[in-house]
Short mmCIF file of N, CA and C in Angstrom, two decimals:
data_model
loop_
_atom_site.label_atom_id
_atom_site.label_comp_id
_atom_site.label_asym_id
_atom_site.label_seq_id
_atom_site.Cartn_x
_atom_site.Cartn_y
_atom_site.Cartn_z
N ASP A 1 -9.27 46.06 68.30
CA ASP A 1 -9.65 45.47 69.59
C ASP A 1 -8.99 46.16 70.76
N LEU A 2 -8.28 47.25 70.52
CA LEU A 2 -7.68 48.04 71.60
C LEU A 2 -8.67 49.09 72.11
N LYS A 3 -8.64 49.35 73.38
CA LYS A 3 -9.50 50.35 73.98
C LYS A 3 -8.89 51.74 73.88
N ALA A 4 -8.87 52.32 72.71
CA ALA A 4 -8.23 53.61 72.47
C ALA A 4 -9.05 54.74 73.04
N ASN A 5 -8.40 55.63 73.79
CA ASN A 5 -9.04 56.77 74.41
C ASN A 5 -9.58 57.71 73.30
N PRO A 6 -10.90 57.95 73.27
CA PRO A 6 -11.49 58.78 72.21
C PRO A 6 -11.12 60.26 72.32
N ASN A 7 -10.51 60.70 73.43
CA ASN A 7 -10.13 62.06 73.62
C ASN A 7 -8.75 62.39 73.06
N LEU A 8 -8.10 61.37 72.46
CA LEU A 8 -6.77 61.60 71.90
C LEU A 8 -6.84 61.40 70.36
N ASP A 9 -5.91 61.99 69.69
CA ASP A 9 -5.72 61.75 68.24
C ASP A 9 -4.75 60.61 68.11
N TRP A 10 -5.08 59.60 67.29
CA TRP A 10 -4.29 58.38 67.20
C TRP A 10 -3.58 58.26 65.89
N LEU A 11 -2.33 57.75 65.93
CA LEU A 11 -1.51 57.52 64.82
C LEU A 11 -1.03 56.08 64.85
N LEU A 12 -1.34 55.31 63.80
CA LEU A 12 -0.91 53.90 63.72
C LEU A 12 0.31 53.80 62.83
N LEU A 13 1.38 53.22 63.36
CA LEU A 13 2.62 53.03 62.64
C LEU A 13 2.84 51.54 62.44
N ILE A 14 3.11 51.17 61.20
CA ILE A 14 3.39 49.75 60.88
C ILE A 14 4.73 49.66 60.22
N PRO A 15 5.62 48.78 60.69
CA PRO A 15 6.95 48.70 60.08
C PRO A 15 6.95 48.31 58.63
N LYS A 16 7.87 48.81 57.88
CA LYS A 16 7.99 48.45 56.44
C LYS A 16 8.59 47.06 56.31
N ASN A 17 9.48 46.68 57.27
CA ASN A 17 10.16 45.42 57.22
C ASN A 17 9.22 44.33 57.71
N PRO A 18 8.82 43.39 56.82
CA PRO A 18 7.92 42.33 57.22
C PRO A 18 8.49 41.35 58.28
N GLU A 19 9.81 41.39 58.48
CA GLU A 19 10.42 40.55 59.46
C GLU A 19 10.63 41.25 60.81
N SER A 20 10.09 42.43 60.97
CA SER A 20 10.21 43.17 62.23
C SER A 20 9.56 42.41 63.38
N GLN A 21 10.12 42.54 64.59
CA GLN A 21 9.53 41.91 65.76
C GLN A 21 8.34 42.70 66.25
N MET A 22 8.21 43.92 65.78
CA MET A 22 7.04 44.77 66.12
C MET A 22 6.04 44.70 65.02
N GLU A 23 4.79 44.43 65.36
CA GLU A 23 3.72 44.33 64.37
C GLU A 23 3.14 45.74 64.13
N GLU A 24 2.94 46.51 65.22
CA GLU A 24 2.36 47.85 65.06
C GLU A 24 2.61 48.65 66.34
N LEU A 25 2.60 49.97 66.17
CA LEU A 25 2.72 50.92 67.26
C LEU A 25 1.56 51.93 67.10
N LEU A 26 0.75 52.07 68.07
CA LEU A 26 -0.38 52.95 68.06
C LEU A 26 -0.11 54.05 69.10
N MET A 27 -0.01 55.30 68.64
CA MET A 27 0.35 56.41 69.53
C MET A 27 -0.81 57.37 69.65
N GLY A 28 -1.19 57.75 70.88
CA GLY A 28 -2.27 58.69 71.15
C GLY A 28 -1.72 60.04 71.56
N PHE A 29 -2.13 61.10 70.86
CA PHE A 29 -1.59 62.44 71.10
C PHE A 29 -2.63 63.31 71.78
N ASP A 30 -2.20 64.08 72.76
CA ASP A 30 -3.02 65.09 73.42
C ASP A 30 -3.37 66.18 72.41
N ARG A 31 -4.59 66.52 72.26
CA ARG A 31 -5.01 67.52 71.25
C ARG A 31 -4.58 68.93 71.51
N GLN A 32 -4.34 69.25 72.75
CA GLN A 32 -3.96 70.63 73.10
C GLN A 32 -2.42 70.75 73.14
N LEU A 33 -1.74 69.79 73.77
CA LEU A 33 -0.29 69.89 73.94
C LEU A 33 0.49 69.27 72.78
N HIS A 34 -0.20 68.43 71.99
CA HIS A 34 0.43 67.72 70.86
C HIS A 34 1.58 66.85 71.30
N THR A 35 1.42 66.28 72.49
CA THR A 35 2.43 65.35 73.00
C THR A 35 1.81 63.93 73.11
N VAL A 36 2.66 62.90 73.11
CA VAL A 36 2.16 61.52 73.22
C VAL A 36 1.68 61.31 74.65
N SER A 37 0.45 60.85 74.82
CA SER A 37 -0.12 60.54 76.14
C SER A 37 -0.19 59.04 76.39
N GLU A 38 -0.42 58.27 75.35
CA GLU A 38 -0.52 56.81 75.48
C GLU A 38 0.08 56.17 74.24
N ALA A 39 0.49 54.92 74.40
CA ALA A 39 0.98 54.14 73.26
C ALA A 39 0.72 52.68 73.50
N TYR A 40 0.36 51.99 72.42
CA TYR A 40 0.22 50.53 72.43
C TYR A 40 1.27 49.98 71.50
N LEU A 41 2.00 48.99 71.93
CA LEU A 41 3.01 48.31 71.15
C LEU A 41 2.63 46.83 71.02
N LYS A 42 2.41 46.38 69.79
CA LYS A 42 1.99 44.99 69.53
C LYS A 42 3.20 44.28 68.86
N ASN A 43 3.64 43.19 69.50
CA ASN A 43 4.76 42.47 68.91
C ASN A 43 4.30 41.35 67.96
N GLU A 44 5.25 40.67 67.35
CA GLU A 44 4.92 39.62 66.36
C GLU A 44 4.15 38.46 66.92
N SER A 45 4.19 38.26 68.23
CA SER A 45 3.44 37.18 68.87
C SER A 45 2.02 37.61 69.20
N GLY A 46 1.69 38.85 68.98
CA GLY A 46 0.35 39.36 69.31
C GLY A 46 0.22 39.93 70.70
N ASN A 47 1.31 39.95 71.47
CA ASN A 47 1.29 40.53 72.80
C ASN A 47 1.25 42.07 72.70
N VAL A 48 0.48 42.70 73.54
CA VAL A 48 0.32 44.15 73.52
C VAL A 48 0.79 44.72 74.84
N SER A 49 1.66 45.76 74.73
CA SER A 49 2.08 46.56 75.87
C SER A 49 1.42 47.92 75.77
N HIS A 50 0.81 48.40 76.89
CA HIS A 50 0.13 49.67 76.92
C HIS A 50 0.92 50.62 77.81
N TYR A 51 1.32 51.77 77.25
CA TYR A 51 2.14 52.74 77.99
C TYR A 51 1.35 54.01 78.18
N PHE A 52 1.46 54.60 79.39
CA PHE A 52 0.89 55.91 79.70
C PHE A 52 2.03 56.87 80.01
N PHE A 53 1.96 58.08 79.49
CA PHE A 53 2.97 59.07 79.76
C PHE A 53 2.32 60.22 80.56
N SER A 54 2.96 60.57 81.66
CA SER A 54 2.41 61.65 82.52
C SER A 54 3.59 62.53 82.97
N ASN A 55 3.24 63.69 83.48
CA ASN A 55 4.20 64.65 83.96
C ASN A 55 5.28 64.94 82.90
N VAL A 56 4.84 65.06 81.67
CA VAL A 56 5.73 65.34 80.56
C VAL A 56 6.25 66.77 80.66
N ARG A 57 7.56 66.94 80.58
CA ARG A 57 8.14 68.26 80.61
C ARG A 57 8.82 68.50 79.25
N LEU A 58 8.37 69.56 78.56
CA LEU A 58 8.91 69.84 77.24
C LEU A 58 10.15 70.74 77.40
N ASN A 59 11.16 70.44 76.62
CA ASN A 59 12.39 71.22 76.52
C ASN A 59 13.02 71.42 77.92
N ALA A 60 12.96 70.41 78.75
CA ALA A 60 13.58 70.49 80.07
C ALA A 60 15.10 70.54 79.93
N ALA A 61 15.70 71.38 80.70
CA ALA A 61 17.17 71.51 80.66
C ALA A 61 17.80 70.27 81.34
N LEU A 62 18.74 69.66 80.66
CA LEU A 62 19.45 68.53 81.21
C LEU A 62 20.94 68.83 81.21
N PRO A 63 21.57 68.59 82.33
CA PRO A 63 23.06 68.90 82.40
C PRO A 63 23.81 67.88 81.54
N ASP A 64 24.91 68.36 80.96
CA ASP A 64 25.76 67.45 80.14
C ASP A 64 26.25 66.25 80.93
N THR A 65 26.32 66.35 82.24
CA THR A 65 26.79 65.26 83.06
C THR A 65 25.84 64.03 83.04
N GLU A 66 24.66 64.25 82.55
CA GLU A 66 23.67 63.15 82.45
C GLU A 66 23.97 62.18 81.29
N PHE A 67 24.88 62.61 80.42
CA PHE A 67 25.18 61.85 79.25
C PHE A 67 26.67 61.50 79.16
N SER A 68 26.95 60.36 78.61
CA SER A 68 28.34 59.98 78.32
C SER A 68 28.40 59.30 76.97
N PHE A 69 29.55 59.44 76.33
CA PHE A 69 29.77 58.81 75.04
C PHE A 69 31.11 58.09 75.10
N ASP A 70 31.02 56.77 74.98
CA ASP A 70 32.22 55.97 74.93
C ASP A 70 32.38 55.49 73.51
N LYS A 71 33.32 56.07 72.82
CA LYS A 71 33.56 55.78 71.40
C LYS A 71 34.06 54.32 71.24
N PRO A 72 33.34 53.48 70.49
CA PRO A 72 33.84 52.10 70.29
C PRO A 72 35.17 52.12 69.49
N LYS A 73 35.97 51.14 69.79
CA LYS A 73 37.23 51.00 69.11
C LYS A 73 37.07 50.94 67.62
N GLY A 74 37.84 51.71 66.89
CA GLY A 74 37.82 51.71 65.42
C GLY A 74 36.83 52.68 64.83
N VAL A 75 36.08 53.41 65.65
CA VAL A 75 35.12 54.40 65.18
C VAL A 75 35.78 55.77 65.09
N LYS A 76 35.57 56.43 63.91
CA LYS A 76 36.14 57.71 63.76
C LYS A 76 35.11 58.77 64.13
N GLU A 77 35.42 59.64 65.06
CA GLU A 77 34.50 60.68 65.51
C GLU A 77 34.72 61.94 64.68
N ILE A 78 33.61 62.47 64.18
CA ILE A 78 33.63 63.69 63.37
C ILE A 78 32.92 64.77 64.20
N LYS A 79 33.61 65.82 64.54
CA LYS A 79 33.01 66.90 65.34
C LYS A 79 32.51 68.00 64.42
N GLY A 80 31.39 68.58 64.80
CA GLY A 80 30.78 69.65 64.04
C GLY A 80 29.35 69.86 64.45
N THR A 81 28.68 70.70 63.79
CA THR A 81 27.27 71.02 64.14
C THR A 81 26.41 70.43 63.00
N ILE A 82 25.15 70.20 63.43
CA ILE A 82 24.21 69.62 62.47
C ILE A 82 23.35 70.74 61.92
#
């Protein structure tokens, strides 16, 4: 019953956990750029949120100053590469 854009490729994701607050996530991908253009999120109450993504920039450089990490008390930080 969603008005899915026929010009996008759609992927329906359903949580494995039956107690999830999210019932389903429907993501629409641009066929040329392979990026998400739209998404529908349906919660357990049946409410649907419709999201549109525009002006998407791939691999945009972000300065380290945009991020901060405050280590919670008792957490051991392990440094290294992935």
